[in-house]
Tab-separated table of C-alpha atoms in Angstrom:
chain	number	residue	atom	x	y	z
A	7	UNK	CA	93.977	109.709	132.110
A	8	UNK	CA	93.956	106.249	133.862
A	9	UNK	CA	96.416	106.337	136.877
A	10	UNK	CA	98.545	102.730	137.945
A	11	UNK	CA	95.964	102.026	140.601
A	12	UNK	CA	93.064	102.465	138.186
A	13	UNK	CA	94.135	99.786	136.037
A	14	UNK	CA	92.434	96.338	136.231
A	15	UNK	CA	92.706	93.075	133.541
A	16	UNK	CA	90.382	93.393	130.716
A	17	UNK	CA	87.741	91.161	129.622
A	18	UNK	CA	86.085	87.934	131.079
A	19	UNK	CA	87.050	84.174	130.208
A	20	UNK	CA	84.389	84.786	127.578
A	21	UNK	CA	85.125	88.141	126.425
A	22	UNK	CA	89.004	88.393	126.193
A	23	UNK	CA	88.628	91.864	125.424
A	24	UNK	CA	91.194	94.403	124.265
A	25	UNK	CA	95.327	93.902	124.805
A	26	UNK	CA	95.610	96.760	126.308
A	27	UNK	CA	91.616	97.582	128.046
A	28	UNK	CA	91.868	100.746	126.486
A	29	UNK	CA	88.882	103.528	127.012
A	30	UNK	CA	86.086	103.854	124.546
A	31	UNK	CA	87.655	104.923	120.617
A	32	UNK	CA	84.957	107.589	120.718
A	33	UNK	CA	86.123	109.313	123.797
A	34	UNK	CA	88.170	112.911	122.936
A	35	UNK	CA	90.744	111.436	124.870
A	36	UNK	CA	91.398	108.574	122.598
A	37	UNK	CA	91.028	110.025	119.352
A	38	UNK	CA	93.646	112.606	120.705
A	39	UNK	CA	96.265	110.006	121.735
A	40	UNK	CA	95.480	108.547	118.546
A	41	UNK	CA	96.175	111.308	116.109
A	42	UNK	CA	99.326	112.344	118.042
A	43	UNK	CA	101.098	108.455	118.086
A	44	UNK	CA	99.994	109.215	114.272
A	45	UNK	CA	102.392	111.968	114.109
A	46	UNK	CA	104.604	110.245	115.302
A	47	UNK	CA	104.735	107.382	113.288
A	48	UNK	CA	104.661	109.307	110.116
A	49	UNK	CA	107.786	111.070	110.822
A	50	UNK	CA	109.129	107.608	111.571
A	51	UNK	CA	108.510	106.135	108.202
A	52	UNK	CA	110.262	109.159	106.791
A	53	UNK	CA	113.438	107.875	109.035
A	54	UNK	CA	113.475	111.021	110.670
A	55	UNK	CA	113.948	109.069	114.283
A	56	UNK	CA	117.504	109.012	113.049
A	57	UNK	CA	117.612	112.910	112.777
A	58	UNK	CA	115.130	114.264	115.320
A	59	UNK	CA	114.384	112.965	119.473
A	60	UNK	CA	110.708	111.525	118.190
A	61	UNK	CA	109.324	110.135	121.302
A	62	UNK	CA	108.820	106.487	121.168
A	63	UNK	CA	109.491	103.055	123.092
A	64	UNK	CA	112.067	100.813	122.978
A	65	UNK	CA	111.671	96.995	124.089
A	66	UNK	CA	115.116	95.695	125.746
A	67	UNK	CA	116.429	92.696	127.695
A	68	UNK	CA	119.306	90.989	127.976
A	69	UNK	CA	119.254	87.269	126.543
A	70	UNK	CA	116.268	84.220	127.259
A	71	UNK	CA	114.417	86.858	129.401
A	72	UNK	CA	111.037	86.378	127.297
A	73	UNK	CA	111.394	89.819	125.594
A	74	UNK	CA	109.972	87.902	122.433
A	75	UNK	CA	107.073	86.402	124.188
A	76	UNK	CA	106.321	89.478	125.494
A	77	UNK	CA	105.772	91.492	122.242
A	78	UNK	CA	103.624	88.487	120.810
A	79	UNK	CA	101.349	89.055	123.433
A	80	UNK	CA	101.137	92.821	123.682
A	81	UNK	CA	101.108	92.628	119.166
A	82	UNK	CA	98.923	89.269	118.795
A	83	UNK	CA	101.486	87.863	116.184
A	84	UNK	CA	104.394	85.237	116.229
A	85	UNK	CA	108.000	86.590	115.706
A	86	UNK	CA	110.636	84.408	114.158
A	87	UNK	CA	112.298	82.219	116.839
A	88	UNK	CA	115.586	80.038	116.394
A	89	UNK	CA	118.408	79.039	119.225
A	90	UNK	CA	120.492	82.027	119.865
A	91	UNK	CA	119.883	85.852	118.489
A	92	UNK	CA	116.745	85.726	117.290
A	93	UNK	CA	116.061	89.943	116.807
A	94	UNK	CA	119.210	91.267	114.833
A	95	UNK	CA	117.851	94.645	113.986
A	96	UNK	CA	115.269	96.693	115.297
A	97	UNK	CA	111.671	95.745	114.714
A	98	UNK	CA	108.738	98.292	115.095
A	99	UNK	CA	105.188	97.150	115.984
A	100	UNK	CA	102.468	99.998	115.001
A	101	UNK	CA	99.468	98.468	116.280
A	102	UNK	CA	96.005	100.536	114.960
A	103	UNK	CA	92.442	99.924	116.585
A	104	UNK	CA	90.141	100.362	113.416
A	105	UNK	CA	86.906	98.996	112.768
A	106	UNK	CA	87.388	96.494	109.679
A	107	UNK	CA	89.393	93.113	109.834
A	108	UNK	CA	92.763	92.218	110.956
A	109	UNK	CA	95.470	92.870	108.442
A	110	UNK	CA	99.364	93.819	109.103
A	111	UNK	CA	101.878	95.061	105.794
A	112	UNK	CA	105.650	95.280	106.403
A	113	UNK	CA	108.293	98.197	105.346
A	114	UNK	CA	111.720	97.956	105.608
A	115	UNK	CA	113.020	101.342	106.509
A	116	UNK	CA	116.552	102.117	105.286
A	117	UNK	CA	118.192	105.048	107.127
A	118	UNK	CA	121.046	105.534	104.811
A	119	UNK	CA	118.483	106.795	102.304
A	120	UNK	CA	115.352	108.127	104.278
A	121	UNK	CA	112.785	105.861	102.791
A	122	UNK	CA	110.639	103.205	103.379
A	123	UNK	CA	110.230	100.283	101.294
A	124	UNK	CA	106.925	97.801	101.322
A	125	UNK	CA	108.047	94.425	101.566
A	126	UNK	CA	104.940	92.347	99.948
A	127	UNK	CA	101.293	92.432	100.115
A	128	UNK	CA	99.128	93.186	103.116
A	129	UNK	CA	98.955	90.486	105.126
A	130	UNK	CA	95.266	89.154	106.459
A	131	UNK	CA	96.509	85.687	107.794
A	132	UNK	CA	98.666	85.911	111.442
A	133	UNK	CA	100.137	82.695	110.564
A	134	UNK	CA	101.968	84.378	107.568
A	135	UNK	CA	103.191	87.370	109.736
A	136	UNK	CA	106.097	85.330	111.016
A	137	UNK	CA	107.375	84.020	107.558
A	138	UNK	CA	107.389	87.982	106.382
A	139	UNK	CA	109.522	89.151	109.182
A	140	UNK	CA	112.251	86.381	108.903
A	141	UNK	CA	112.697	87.534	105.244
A	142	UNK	CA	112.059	91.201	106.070
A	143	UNK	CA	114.997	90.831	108.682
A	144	UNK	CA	116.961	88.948	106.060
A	145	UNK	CA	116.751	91.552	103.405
A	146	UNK	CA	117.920	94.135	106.339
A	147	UNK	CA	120.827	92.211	106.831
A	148	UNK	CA	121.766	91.597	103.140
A	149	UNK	CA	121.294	95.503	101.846
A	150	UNK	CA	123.582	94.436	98.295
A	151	UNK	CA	120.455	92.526	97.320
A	152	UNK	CA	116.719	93.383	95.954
A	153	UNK	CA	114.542	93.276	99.040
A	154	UNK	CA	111.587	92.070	96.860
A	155	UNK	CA	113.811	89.398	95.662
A	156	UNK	CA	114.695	88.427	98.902
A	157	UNK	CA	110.864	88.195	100.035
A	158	UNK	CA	110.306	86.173	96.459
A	159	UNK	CA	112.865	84.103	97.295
A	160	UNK	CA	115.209	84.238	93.942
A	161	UNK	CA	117.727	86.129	95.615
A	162	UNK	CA	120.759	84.330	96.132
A	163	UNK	CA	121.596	84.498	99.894
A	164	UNK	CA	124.141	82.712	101.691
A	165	UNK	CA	126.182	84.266	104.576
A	166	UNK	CA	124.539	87.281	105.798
A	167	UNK	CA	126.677	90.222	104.904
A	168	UNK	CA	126.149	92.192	108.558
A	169	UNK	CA	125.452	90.447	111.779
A	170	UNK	CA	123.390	92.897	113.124
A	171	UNK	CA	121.441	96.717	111.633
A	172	UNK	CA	120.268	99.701	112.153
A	173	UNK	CA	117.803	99.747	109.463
A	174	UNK	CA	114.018	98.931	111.008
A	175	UNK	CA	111.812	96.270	109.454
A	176	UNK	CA	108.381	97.777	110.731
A	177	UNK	CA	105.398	95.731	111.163
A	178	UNK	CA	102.389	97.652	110.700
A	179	UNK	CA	99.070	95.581	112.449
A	180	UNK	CA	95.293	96.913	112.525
A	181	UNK	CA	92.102	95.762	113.241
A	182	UNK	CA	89.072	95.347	115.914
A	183	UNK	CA	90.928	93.812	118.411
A	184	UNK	CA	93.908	95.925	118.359
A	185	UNK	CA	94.881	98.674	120.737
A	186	UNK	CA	97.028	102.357	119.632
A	187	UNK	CA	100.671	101.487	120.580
A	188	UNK	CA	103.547	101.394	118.423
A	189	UNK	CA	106.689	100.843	120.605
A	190	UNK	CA	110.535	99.049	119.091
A	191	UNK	CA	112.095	95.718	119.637
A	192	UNK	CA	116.360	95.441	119.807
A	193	UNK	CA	118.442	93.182	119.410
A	194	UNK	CA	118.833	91.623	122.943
A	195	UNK	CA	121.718	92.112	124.969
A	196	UNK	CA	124.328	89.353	124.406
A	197	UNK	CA	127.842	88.931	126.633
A	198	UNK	CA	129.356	85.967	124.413
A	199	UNK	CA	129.107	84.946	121.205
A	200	UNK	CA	128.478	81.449	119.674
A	201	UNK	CA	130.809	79.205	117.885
A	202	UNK	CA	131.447	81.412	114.388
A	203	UNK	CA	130.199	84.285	115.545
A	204	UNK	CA	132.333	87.589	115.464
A	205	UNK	CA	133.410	88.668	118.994
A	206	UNK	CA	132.768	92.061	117.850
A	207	UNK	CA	128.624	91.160	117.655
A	208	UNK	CA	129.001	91.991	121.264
A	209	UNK	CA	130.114	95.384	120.991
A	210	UNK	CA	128.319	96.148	117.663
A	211	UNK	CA	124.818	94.729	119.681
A	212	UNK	CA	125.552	97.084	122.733
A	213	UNK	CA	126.138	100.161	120.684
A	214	UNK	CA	123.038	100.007	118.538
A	215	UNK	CA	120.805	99.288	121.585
A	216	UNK	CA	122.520	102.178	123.573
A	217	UNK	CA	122.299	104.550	120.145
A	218	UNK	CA	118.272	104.273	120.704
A	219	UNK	CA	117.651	104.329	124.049
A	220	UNK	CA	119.938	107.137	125.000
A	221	UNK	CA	118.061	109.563	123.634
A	222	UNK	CA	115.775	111.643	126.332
A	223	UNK	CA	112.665	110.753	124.873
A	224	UNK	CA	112.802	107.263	124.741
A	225	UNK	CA	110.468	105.194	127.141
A	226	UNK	CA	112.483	102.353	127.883
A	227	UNK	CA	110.252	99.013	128.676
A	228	UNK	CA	113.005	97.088	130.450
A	229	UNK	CA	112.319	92.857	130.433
A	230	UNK	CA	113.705	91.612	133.342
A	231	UNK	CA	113.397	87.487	134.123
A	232	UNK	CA	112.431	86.106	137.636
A	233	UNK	CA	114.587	82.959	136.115
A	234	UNK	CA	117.724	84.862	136.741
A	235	UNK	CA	119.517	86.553	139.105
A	236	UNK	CA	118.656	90.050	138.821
A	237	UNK	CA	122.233	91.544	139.252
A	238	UNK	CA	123.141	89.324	136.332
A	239	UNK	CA	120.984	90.693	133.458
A	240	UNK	CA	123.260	93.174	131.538
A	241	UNK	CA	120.008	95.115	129.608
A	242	UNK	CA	119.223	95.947	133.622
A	243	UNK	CA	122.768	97.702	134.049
A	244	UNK	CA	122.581	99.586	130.417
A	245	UNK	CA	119.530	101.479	131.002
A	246	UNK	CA	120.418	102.165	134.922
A	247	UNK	CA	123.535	103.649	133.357
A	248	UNK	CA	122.059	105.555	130.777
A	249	UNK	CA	118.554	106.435	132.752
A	250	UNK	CA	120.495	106.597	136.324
A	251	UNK	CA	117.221	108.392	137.632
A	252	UNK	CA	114.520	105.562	136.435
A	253	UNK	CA	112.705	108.107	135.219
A	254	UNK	CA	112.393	107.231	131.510
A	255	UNK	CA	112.633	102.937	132.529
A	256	UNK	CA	109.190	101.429	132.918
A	257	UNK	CA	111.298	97.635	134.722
A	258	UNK	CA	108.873	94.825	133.735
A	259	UNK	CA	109.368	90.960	135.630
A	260	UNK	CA	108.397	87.913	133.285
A	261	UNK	CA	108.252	84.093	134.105
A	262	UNK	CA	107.043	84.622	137.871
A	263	UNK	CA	106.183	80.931	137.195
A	264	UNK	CA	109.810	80.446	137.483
A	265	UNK	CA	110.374	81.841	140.970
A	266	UNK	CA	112.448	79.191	142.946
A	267	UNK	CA	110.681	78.369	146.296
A	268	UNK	CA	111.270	80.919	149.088
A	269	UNK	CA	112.533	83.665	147.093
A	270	UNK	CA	109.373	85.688	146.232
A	271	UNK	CA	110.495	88.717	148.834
A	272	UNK	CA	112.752	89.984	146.815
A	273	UNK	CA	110.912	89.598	143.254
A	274	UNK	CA	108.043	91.089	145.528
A	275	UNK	CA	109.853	94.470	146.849
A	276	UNK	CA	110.840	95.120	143.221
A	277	UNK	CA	106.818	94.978	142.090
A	278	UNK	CA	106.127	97.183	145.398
A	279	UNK	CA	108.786	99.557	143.840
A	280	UNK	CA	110.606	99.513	147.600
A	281	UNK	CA	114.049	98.298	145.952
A	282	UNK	CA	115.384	100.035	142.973
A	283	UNK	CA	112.779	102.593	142.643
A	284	UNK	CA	111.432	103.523	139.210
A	285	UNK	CA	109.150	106.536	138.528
A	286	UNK	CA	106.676	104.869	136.525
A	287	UNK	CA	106.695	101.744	138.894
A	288	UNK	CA	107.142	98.127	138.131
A	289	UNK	CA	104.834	95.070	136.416
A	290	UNK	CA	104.602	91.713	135.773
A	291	UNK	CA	103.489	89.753	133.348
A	292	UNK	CA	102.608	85.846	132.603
A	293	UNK	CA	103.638	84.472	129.179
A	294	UNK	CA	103.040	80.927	127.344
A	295	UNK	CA	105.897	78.030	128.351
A	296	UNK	CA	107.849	76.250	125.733
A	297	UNK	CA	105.221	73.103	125.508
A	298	UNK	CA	102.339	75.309	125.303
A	299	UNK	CA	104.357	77.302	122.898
A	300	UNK	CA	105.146	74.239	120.721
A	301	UNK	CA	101.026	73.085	121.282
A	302	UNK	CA	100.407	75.795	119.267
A	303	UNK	CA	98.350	77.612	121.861
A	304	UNK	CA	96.166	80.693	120.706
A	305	UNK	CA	96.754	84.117	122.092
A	306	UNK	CA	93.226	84.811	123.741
A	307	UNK	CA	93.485	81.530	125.301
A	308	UNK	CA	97.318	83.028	126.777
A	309	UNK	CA	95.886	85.759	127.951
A	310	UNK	CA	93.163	83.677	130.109
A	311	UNK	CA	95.838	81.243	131.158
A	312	UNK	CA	97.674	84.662	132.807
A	313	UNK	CA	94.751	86.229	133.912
A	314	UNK	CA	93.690	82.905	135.892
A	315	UNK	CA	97.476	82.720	137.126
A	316	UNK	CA	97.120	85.920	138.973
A	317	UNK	CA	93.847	85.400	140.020
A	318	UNK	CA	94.354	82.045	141.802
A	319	UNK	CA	97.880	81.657	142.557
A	320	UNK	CA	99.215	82.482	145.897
A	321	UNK	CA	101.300	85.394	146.344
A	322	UNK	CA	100.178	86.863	143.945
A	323	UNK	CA	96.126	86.081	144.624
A	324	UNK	CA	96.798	87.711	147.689
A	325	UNK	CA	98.771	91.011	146.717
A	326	UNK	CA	96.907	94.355	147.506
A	327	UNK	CA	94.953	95.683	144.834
A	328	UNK	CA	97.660	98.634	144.282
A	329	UNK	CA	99.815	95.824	143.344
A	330	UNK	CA	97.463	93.805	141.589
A	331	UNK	CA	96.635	96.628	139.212
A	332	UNK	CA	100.090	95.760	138.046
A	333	UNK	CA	100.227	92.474	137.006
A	334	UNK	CA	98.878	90.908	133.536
A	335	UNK	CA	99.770	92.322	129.948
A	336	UNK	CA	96.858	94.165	129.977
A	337	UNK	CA	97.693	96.491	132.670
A	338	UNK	CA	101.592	97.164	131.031
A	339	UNK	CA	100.197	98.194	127.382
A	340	UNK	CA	97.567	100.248	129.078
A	341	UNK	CA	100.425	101.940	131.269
A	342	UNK	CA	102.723	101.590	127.842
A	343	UNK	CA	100.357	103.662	126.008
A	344	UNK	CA	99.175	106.478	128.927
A	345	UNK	CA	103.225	106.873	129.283
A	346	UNK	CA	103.644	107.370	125.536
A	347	UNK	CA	101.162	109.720	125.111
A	348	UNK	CA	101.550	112.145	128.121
A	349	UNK	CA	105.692	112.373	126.850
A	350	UNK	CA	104.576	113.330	123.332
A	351	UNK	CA	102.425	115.758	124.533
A	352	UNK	CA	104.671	117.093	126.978
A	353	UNK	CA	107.211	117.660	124.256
């Protein structure tokens, strides 16, 4: 199995290659990890992650970290974006590497009666994915109503009847191009609430977050922005309290773009793992900016725009290749999906 320092960005400028650079599918190694994150998932869509410690990993930030960004670029798709929460119940992403054409299908999974529901047709467009999820989430959020009339449309929907739930909307994507990883997405971490908002969303968001990732076998991929002050990101101070050892927290930096001038040290002793020291190390990874967001740019073509980022801009150029083997999305899912595997095993 591929150590931290093994790791290197997949693919050329021509060949974007794989999200994750995983080994060959036809390696005993692979089809192992794949059959086990199977196992996994199966008991998942039975809701039995409510009733047994299934291994798994959960995605968490606090606010405007680029937590969303993130998970486009490790899934391929485009999640529902709007000004404030975007993510108001947990979202799964089971990516699949199989040889036949892209396609993704959505299941809401209610916990309250350990089933899963298919929420439309399979999906072979990405541009529809985003659509399905806003009305998957909706339906989560409005349990009194049909969740196939809620995808149709002809349900009557006003006020949401719950700010925030526990019940999963999971997002099911396979294909070519796709690597084995299925890993959650909460709710982000809010400390203040918007104008009509319940002060209690606070509390409620906090508690569901804290109900997942408490649990000993849950890999905890923490976003952390290099926008903000590091001592000020509140999804940093949850899973330090409830993973004190770092042990279970794989800390991951985003926007290095966003570094003011003259303050790369301390961004850079975090990647070097010298301050706050995590077992499985830190990353850092180079997402898409607003305009190129709104330009509609492609996701191979964000993944060459990071790749050239590390390559040619100074520090990071000029890191050692220890470090280096760190940076880029590629080198997290790898990491993401080596991690997942050897704590499945091991339990």
């Amino acid at each position: 199995m591929s150590s931290p320092s093994e790791m290197s960005f997949s693919g050329t400028d021509d060949e974007p290659g794989f999200a994750g650079g995983l080994s060959n599918p036809e390696t005993t190694q692979y089809k192992l990890r794949r059959q086990v994150i199977d196992i996994v998932n199966h008991l998942m869509s039975y809701g039995l992650q409510h009733k047994l410690d299934l291994p798994g990993i959960a995605v968490i930030g606090s606010q405007s970290v680029g937590k969303s960004s993130l998970i486009e670029s490790i899934s391929g798709i485009t999640l529902p974006r709007a000004t404030g929460t975007c993510t108001r119940c947990p979202i799964e992403c089971r990516l699949s590497r199989v040889d036949r054409e892209w396609s993704c299908e959505v299941y809401l999974l209610i916990a309250r009666e350990l089933r899963e529901v298919k929420f439309g047709d399979v999906i072979k467009d990405k541009s529809d994915v985003e659509d399905r999820i806003r009305r998957a989430q909706l339906a989560v959020l409005n349990p009194s109503k049909d969740p196939l009339k809620v995808l149709d449309g002809t349900a009557a929907v006003g006020s949401n009847e719950l700010s925030f739930s526990t019940d999963v909307v999971s997002v099911r994507i396979s294909g070519r191009n796709v690597d084995d990883l299925s890993f959650v997405d909460l709710p982000g971490i809010i400390v203040s609430v918007r104008d009509g908002e319940k002060d209690s969303d606070i509390d409620d968001v906090r508690n569901l977050v804290t109900g997942v990732i408490k649990k000993p076998s849950c890999l905890i991929l923490l976003v952390i922005s290099c926008e903000s002050d590091i001592e000020n990101q509140s999804a940093r101070r949850l899973a330090k309290q409830l993973d004190p050892t770092g042990d279970r927290t794989i800390p991951v930096l985003t926007k290095p773009d966003r570094i003011a001038a003259g303050s790369y040290r301390s961004w850079l002793a975090l990647l070097e793992n010298k301050e706050e020291r995590f077992k499985h190390g830190w990353y850092c990874v180079k997402q898409a900016d607003q305009e190129q967001l709104e330009g509609g740019i492609t996701w191979e073509d964000a993944r060459k725009n990071e790749r050239s980022f590390f390559d040619k801009k100074a520090p990071w150029s000029q890191l050692d290749e220890r470090i280096r083997s760190r940076l880029g999305t590629p080198a997290l899912t790898n990491a993401l999906g080596n991690t997942l595997f050897d704590l499945i095993v091991a339990r």
